[in-house]
C-alpha atoms as a printed R data frame, in Angstrom:
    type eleno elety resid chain resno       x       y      z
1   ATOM     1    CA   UNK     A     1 -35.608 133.377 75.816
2   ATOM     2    CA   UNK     A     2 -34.487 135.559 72.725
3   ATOM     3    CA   UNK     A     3 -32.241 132.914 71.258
4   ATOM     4    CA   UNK     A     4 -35.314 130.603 72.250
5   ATOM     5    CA   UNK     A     5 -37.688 132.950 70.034
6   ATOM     6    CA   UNK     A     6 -34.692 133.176 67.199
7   ATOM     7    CA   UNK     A     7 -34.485 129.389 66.686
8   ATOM     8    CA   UNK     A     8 -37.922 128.676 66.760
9   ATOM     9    CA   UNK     A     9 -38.444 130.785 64.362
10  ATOM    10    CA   UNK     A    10 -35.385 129.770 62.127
11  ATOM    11    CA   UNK     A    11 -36.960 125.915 62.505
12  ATOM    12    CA   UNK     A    12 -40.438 127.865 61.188
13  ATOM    13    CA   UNK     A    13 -38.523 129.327 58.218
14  ATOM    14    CA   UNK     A    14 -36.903 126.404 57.207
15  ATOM    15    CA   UNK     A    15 -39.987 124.129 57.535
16  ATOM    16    CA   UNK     A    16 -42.031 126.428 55.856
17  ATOM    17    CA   UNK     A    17 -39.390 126.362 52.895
18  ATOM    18    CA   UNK     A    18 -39.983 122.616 52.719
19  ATOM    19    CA   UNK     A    19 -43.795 122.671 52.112
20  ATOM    20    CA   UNK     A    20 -43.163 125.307 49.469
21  ATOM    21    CA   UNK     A    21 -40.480 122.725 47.708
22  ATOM    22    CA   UNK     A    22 -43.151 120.177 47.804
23  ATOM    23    CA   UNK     A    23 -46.157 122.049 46.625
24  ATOM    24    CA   UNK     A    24 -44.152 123.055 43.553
25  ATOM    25    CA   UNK     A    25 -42.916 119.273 43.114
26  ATOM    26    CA   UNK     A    26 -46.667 117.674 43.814
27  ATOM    27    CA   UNK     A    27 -48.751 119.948 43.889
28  ATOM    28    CA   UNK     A    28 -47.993 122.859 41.193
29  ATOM    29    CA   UNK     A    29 -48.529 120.079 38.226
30  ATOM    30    CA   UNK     A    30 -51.824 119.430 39.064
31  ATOM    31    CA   UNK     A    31 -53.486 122.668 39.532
32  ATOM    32    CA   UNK     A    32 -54.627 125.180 37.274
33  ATOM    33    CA   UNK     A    33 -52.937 128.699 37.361
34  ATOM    34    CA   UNK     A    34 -55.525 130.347 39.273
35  ATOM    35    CA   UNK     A    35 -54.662 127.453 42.155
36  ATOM    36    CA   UNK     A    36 -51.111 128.045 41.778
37  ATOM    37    CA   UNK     A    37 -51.419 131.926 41.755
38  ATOM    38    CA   UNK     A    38 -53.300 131.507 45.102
39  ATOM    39    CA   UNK     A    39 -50.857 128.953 46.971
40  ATOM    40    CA   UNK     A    40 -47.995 131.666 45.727
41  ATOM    41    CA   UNK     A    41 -49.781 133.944 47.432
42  ATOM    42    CA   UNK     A    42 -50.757 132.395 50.482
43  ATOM    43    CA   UNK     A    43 -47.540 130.900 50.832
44  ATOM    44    CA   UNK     A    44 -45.897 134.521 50.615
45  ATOM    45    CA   UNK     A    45 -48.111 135.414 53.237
46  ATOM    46    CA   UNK     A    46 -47.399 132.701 56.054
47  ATOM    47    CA   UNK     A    47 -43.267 133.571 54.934
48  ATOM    48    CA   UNK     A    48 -43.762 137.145 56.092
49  ATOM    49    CA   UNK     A    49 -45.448 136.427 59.223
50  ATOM    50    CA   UNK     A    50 -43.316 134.011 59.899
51  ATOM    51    CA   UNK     A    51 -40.244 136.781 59.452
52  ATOM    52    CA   UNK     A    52 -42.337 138.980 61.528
53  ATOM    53    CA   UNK     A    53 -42.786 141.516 58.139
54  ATOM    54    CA   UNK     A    54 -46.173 143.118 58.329
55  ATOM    55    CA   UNK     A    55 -47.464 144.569 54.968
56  ATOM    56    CA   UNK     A    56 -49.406 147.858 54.776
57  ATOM    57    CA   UNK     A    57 -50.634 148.956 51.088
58  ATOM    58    CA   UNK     A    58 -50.765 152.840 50.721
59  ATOM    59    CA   UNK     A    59 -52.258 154.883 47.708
60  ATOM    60    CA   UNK     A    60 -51.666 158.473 48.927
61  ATOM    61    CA   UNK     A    61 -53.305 159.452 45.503
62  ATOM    62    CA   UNK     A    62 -56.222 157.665 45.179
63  ATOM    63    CA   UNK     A    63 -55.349 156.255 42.108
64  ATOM    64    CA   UNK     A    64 -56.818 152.970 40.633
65  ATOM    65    CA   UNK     A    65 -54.404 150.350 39.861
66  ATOM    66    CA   UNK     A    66 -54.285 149.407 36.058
67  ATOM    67    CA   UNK     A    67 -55.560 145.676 35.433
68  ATOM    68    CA   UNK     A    68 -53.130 144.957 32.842
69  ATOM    69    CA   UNK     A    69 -49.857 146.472 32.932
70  ATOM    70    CA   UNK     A    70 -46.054 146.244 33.719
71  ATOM    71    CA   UNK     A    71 -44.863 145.970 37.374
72  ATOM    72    CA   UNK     A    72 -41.987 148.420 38.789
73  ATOM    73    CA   UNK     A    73 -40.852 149.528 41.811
74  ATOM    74    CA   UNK     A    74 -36.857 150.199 43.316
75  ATOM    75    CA   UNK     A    75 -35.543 147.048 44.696
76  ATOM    76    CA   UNK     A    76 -34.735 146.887 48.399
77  ATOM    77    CA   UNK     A    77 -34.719 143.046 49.321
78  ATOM    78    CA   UNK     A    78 -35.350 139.300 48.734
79  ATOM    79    CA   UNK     A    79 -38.500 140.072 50.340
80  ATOM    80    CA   UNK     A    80 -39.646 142.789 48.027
81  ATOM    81    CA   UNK     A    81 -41.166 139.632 45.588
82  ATOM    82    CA   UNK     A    82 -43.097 138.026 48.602
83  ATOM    83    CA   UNK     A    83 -44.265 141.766 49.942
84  ATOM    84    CA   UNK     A    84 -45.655 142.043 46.275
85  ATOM    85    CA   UNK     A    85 -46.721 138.343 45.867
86  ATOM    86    CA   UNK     A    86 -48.893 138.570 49.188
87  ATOM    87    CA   UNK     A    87 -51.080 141.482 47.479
88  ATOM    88    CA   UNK     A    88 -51.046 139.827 43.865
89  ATOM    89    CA   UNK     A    89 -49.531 137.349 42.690
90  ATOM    90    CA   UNK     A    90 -46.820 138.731 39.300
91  ATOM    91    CA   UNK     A    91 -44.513 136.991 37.342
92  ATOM    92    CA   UNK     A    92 -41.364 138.355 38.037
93  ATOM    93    CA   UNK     A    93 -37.929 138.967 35.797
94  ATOM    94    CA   UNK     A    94 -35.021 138.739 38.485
95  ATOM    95    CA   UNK     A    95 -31.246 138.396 37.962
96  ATOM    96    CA   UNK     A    96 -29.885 134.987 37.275
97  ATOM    97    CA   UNK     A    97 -27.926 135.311 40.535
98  ATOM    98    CA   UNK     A    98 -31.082 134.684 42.211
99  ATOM    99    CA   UNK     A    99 -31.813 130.977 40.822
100 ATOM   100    CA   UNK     A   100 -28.406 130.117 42.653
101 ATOM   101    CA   UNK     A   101 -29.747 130.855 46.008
102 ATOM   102    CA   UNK     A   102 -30.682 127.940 48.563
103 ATOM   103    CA   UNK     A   103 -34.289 126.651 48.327
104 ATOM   104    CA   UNK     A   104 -36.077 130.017 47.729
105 ATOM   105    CA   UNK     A   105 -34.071 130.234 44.376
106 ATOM   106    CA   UNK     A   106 -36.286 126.774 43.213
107 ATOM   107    CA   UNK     A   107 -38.866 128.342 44.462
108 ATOM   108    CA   UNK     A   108 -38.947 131.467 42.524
109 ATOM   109    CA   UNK     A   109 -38.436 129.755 39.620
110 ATOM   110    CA   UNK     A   110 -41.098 127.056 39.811
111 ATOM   111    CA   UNK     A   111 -43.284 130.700 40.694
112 ATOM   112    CA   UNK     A   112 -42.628 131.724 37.443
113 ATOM   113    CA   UNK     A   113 -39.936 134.247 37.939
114 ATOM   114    CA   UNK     A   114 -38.324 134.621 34.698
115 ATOM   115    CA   UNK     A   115 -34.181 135.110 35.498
116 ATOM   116    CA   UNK     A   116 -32.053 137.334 33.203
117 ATOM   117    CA   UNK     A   117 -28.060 137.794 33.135
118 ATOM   118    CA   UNK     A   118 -27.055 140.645 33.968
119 ATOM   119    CA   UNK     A   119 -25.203 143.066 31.817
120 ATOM   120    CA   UNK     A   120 -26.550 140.444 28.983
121 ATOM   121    CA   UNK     A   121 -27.843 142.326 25.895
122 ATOM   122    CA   UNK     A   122 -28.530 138.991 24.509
123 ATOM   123    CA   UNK     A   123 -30.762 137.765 27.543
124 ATOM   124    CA   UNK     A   124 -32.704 140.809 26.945
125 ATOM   125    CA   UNK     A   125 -33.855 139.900 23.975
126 ATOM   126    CA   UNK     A   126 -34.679 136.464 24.192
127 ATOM   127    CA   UNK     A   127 -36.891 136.826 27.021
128 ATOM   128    CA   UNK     A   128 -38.672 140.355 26.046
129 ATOM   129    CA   UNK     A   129 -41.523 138.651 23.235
130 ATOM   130    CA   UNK     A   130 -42.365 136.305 25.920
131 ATOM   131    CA   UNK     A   131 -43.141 139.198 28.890
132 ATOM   132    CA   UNK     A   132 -45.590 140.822 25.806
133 ATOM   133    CA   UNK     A   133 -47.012 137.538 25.287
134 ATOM   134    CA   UNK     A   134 -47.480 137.254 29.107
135 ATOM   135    CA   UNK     A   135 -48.855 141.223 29.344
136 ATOM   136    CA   UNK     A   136 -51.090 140.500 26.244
137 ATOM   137    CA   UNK     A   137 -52.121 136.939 28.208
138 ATOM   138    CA   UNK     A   138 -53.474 138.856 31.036
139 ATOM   139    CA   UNK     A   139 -50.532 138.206 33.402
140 ATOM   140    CA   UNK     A   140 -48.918 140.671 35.771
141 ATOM   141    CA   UNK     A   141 -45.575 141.067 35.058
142 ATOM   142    CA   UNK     A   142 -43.032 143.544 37.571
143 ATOM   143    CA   UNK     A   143 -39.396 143.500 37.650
144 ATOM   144    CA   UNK     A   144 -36.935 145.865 39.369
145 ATOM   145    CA   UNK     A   145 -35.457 148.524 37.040
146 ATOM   146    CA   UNK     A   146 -32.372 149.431 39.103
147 ATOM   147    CA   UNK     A   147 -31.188 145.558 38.303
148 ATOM   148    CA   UNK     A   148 -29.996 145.257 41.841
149 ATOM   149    CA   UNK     A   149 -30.987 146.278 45.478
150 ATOM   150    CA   UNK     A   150 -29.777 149.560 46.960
151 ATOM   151    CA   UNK     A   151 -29.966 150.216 50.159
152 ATOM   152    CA   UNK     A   152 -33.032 152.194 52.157
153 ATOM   153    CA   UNK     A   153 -32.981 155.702 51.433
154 ATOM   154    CA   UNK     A   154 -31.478 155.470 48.615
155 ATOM   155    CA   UNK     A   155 -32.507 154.445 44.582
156 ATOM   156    CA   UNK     A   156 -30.325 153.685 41.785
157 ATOM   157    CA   UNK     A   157 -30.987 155.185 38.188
158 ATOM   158    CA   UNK     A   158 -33.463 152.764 36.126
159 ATOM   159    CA   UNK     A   159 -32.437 150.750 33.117
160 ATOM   160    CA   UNK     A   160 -34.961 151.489 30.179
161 ATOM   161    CA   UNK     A   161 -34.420 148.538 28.260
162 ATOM   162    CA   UNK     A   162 -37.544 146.141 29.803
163 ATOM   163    CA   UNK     A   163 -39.378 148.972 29.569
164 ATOM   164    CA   UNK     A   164 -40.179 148.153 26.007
165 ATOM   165    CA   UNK     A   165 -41.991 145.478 26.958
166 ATOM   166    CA   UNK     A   166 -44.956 147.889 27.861
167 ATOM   167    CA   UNK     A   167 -44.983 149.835 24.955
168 ATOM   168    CA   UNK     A   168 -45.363 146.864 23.044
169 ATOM   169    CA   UNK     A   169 -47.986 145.288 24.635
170 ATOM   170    CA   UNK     A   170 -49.926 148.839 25.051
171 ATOM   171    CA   UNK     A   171 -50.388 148.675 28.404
172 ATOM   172    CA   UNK     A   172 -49.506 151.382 31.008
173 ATOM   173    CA   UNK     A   173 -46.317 151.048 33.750
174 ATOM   174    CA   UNK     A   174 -47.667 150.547 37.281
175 ATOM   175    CA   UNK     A   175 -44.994 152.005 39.755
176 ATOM   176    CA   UNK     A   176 -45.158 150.838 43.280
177 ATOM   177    CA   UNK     A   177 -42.717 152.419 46.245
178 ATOM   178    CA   UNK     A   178 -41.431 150.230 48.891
179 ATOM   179    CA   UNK     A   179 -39.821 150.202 52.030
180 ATOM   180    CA   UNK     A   180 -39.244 148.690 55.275
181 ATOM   181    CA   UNK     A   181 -39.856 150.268 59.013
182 ATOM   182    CA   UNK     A   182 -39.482 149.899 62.552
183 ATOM   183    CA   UNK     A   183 -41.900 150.625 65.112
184 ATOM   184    CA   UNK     A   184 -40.863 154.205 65.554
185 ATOM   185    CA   UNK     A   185 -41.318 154.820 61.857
186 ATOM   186    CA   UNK     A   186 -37.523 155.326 60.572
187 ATOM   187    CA   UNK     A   187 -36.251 152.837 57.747
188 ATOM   188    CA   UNK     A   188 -35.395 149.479 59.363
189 ATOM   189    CA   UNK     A   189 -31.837 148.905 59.057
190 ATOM   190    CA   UNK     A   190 -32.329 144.815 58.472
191 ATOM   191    CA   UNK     A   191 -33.484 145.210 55.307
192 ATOM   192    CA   UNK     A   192 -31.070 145.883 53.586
193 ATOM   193    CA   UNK     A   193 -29.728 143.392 51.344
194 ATOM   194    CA   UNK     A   194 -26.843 144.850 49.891
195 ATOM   195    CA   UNK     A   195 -22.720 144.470 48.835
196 ATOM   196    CA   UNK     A   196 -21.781 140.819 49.531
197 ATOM   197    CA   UNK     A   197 -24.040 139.984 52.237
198 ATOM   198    CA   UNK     A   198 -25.973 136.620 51.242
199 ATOM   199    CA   UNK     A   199 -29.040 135.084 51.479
200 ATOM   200    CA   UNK     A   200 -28.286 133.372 54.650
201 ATOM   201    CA   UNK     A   201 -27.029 136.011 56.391
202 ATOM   202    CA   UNK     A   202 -29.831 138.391 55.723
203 ATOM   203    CA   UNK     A   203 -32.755 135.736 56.156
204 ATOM   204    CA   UNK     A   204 -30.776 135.283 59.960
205 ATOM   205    CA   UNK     A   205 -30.490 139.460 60.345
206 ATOM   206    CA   UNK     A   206 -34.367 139.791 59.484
207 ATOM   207    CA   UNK     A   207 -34.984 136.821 61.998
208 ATOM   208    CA   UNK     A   208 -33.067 137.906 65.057
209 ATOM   209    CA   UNK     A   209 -34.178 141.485 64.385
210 ATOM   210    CA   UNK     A   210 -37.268 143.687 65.998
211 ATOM   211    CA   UNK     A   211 -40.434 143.180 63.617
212 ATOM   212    CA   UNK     A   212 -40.818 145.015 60.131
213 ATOM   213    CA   UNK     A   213 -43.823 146.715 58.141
214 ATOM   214    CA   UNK     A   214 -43.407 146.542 54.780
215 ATOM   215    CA   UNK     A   215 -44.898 149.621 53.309
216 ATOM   216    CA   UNK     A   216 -46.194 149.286 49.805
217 ATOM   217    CA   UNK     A   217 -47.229 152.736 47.862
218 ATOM   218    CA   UNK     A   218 -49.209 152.078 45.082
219 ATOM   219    CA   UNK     A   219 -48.382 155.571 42.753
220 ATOM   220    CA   UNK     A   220 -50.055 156.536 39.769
221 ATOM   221    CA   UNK     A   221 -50.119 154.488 36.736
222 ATOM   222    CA   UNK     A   222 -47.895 156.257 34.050
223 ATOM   223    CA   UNK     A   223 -49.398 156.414 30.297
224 ATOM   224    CA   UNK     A   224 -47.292 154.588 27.706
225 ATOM   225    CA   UNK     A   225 -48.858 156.313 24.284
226 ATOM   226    CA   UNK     A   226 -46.620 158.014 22.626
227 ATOM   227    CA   UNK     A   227 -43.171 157.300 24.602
228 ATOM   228    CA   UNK     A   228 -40.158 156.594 24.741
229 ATOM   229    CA   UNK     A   229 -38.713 153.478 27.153
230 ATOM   230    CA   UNK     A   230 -36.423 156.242 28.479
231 ATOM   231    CA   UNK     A   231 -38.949 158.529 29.169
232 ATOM   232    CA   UNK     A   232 -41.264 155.677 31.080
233 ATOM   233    CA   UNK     A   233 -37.938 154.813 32.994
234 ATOM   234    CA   UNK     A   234 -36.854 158.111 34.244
235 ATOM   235    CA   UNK     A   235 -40.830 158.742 34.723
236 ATOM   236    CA   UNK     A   236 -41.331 155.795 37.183
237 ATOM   237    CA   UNK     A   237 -37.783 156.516 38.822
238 ATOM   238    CA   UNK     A   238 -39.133 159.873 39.777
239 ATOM   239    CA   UNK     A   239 -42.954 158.663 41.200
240 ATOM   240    CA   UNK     A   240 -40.715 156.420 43.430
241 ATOM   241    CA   UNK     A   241 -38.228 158.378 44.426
242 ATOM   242    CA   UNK     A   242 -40.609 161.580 45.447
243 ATOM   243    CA   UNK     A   243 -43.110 158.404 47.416
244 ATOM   244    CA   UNK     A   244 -39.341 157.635 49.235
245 ATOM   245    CA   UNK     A   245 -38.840 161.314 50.329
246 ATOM   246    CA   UNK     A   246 -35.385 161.053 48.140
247 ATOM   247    CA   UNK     A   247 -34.611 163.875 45.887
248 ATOM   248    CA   UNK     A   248 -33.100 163.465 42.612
249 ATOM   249    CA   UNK     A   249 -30.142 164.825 43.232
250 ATOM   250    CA   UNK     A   250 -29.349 162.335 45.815
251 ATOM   251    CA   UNK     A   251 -30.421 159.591 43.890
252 ATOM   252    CA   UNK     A   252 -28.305 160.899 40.573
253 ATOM   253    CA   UNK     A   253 -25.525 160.906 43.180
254 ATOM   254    CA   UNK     A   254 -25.625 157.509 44.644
C-alpha cells in the first residue's frame, strides 16, 4: 500500500506539472498580472499539498509586513519559492542552474523568476535596474542571499551585492525564516536539497517521505536609510539565524 500511496502521488506530481506547462503556454498570455499572480499562487498551493508540505506563517514579533520591499530569507529547498508563492506571490532572482531543471525550471521562468549566473559580476549588473524598476512598480521581489541552499540547521554567510537593489528603490528588506518539520517538531531530514543531489531525486525523497510543515517566520522589517548593503546583509543574516535557533558562531563556521 505505501508504494501504492508513493506512485499515486508521483502520477499527481507529474500531472499537476503538466497543467502548470499549459497555463503558462495558453493561459498566462491572456490574463492580466493580477490573474497570473493568482494561478501562481494557487498552483503553488495544490503542489504542496500534493507533496504533503503543510505551510504555517509565524510572526513571533508582531510585526507588520512592509507593502513594498525586498524579499530575503536563507535558502533551504526547491520548495522554499512555492512555500513563499502560496502566501504571496514574488518575483524571484534564482541561479541560472535552476532554468536547467525538468519542467519546474519553465515554470519558474514563465513565473517571472529572474535567473542570475553565479559568481557573475556581470549578471549582477545587468539585471539589478530592472529589480528597482520592479520594487518601484509595486512588485515583490525576494531572492536568497546565501546564493545556494544549505542544509537545515545550518545558514551560509549572505552576499551583499542584491542588496543594493533596496537601497535604491528606498524601500525596507523584509526577512523571512524558513524551515521544514516533522510531526514531532525536529527539522525534517527530506528537505534538504543539498551537494549533488538533483531535482529528481529530492522531488522522489519529499514524496516517499512522512508529511512536512513548512514553517514560515515573518521577522521584522529592517530600515534601509542610511546603510550600507553590507550592513542590510549581515542585518537580515542575523534576524534569520536567531528565528533558526543557530548562533553566529556556527553559522560563521559552516
Amino acid at each position: 500500500m505505501r508504494q501504492l500511496r508513493f506512485a499515486v502521488r508521483l502520477v499527481r506530481v507529474l500531472l499537476h506539472l503538466l497543467v502548470g506547462l499549459w497555463t503558462c503556454a495558453v493561459v498566462f498570455p491572456l490574463a492580466d498580472n493580477a490573474g497570473r499572480q493568482r494561478r501562481i499562487r494557487l498552483w503553488s498551493i495544490q503542489l504542496l499539498a500534493i507533496c504533503r508540505v503543510q505551510v504555517t506563517l509565524r510572526n513571533p514579533h508582531n510585526s507588520v509586513a512592509a507593502a513594498r520591499a525586498l524579499i530575503v530569507a536563507n535558502h533551504v529547498s526547491w520548495l522554499d519559492i512555492f512555500v513563499i508563492n502560496s502566501i504571496q506571490t514574488c518575483q524571484f532572482v534564482a541561479k541560472s542552474d535552476i532554468r536547467d531543471w525538468p519542467l519546474i525550471g519553465w515554470l519558474c521562468e514563465k513565473g517571472g523568476t529572474i535567473f542570475i549566473a553565479r559568481g557573475k559580476q556581470r549578471d549582477v549588473r545587468r539585471i539589478f535596474q530592472g529589480l528597482v524598476t520592479s520594487i518601484e512598480a509595486g512588485a515583490r521581489v525576494a531572492f536568497f542571499p546565501e546564493g545556494t541552499t544549505a542544509a537545515q540547521g545550518s545558514i551560509l554567510p549572505f552576499h551583499a551585492n542584491l542588496f543594493e537593489a533596496a537601497l535604491d528603490a528606498k524601500v525596507p528588506v523584509q526577512p523571512y525564516a524558513l524551515r521544514y518539520l516533522d510531526a514531532q517538531g525536529a527539522l525534517h531530514p527530506a528537505a534538504d536539497f543539498i551537494g549533488d543531489m538533483t531535482f529528481a531525486e529530492s522531488m522522489l525523497a519529499i514524496l516517499k517521505a512522512p508529511p512536512m510543515k513548512a514553517e514560515l517566520v515573518q521577522l521584522a522589517p529592517i530600515d534601509t536609510t542610511g546603510s550600507h548593503r553590507r550592513d542590510l546583509a549581515v542585518l537580515a543574516h542575523a534576524a534569520i539565524a536567531e528565528a533558526l535557533e543557530i548562533t553566529e558562531k556556527e553559522a560563521t563556521d559552516i
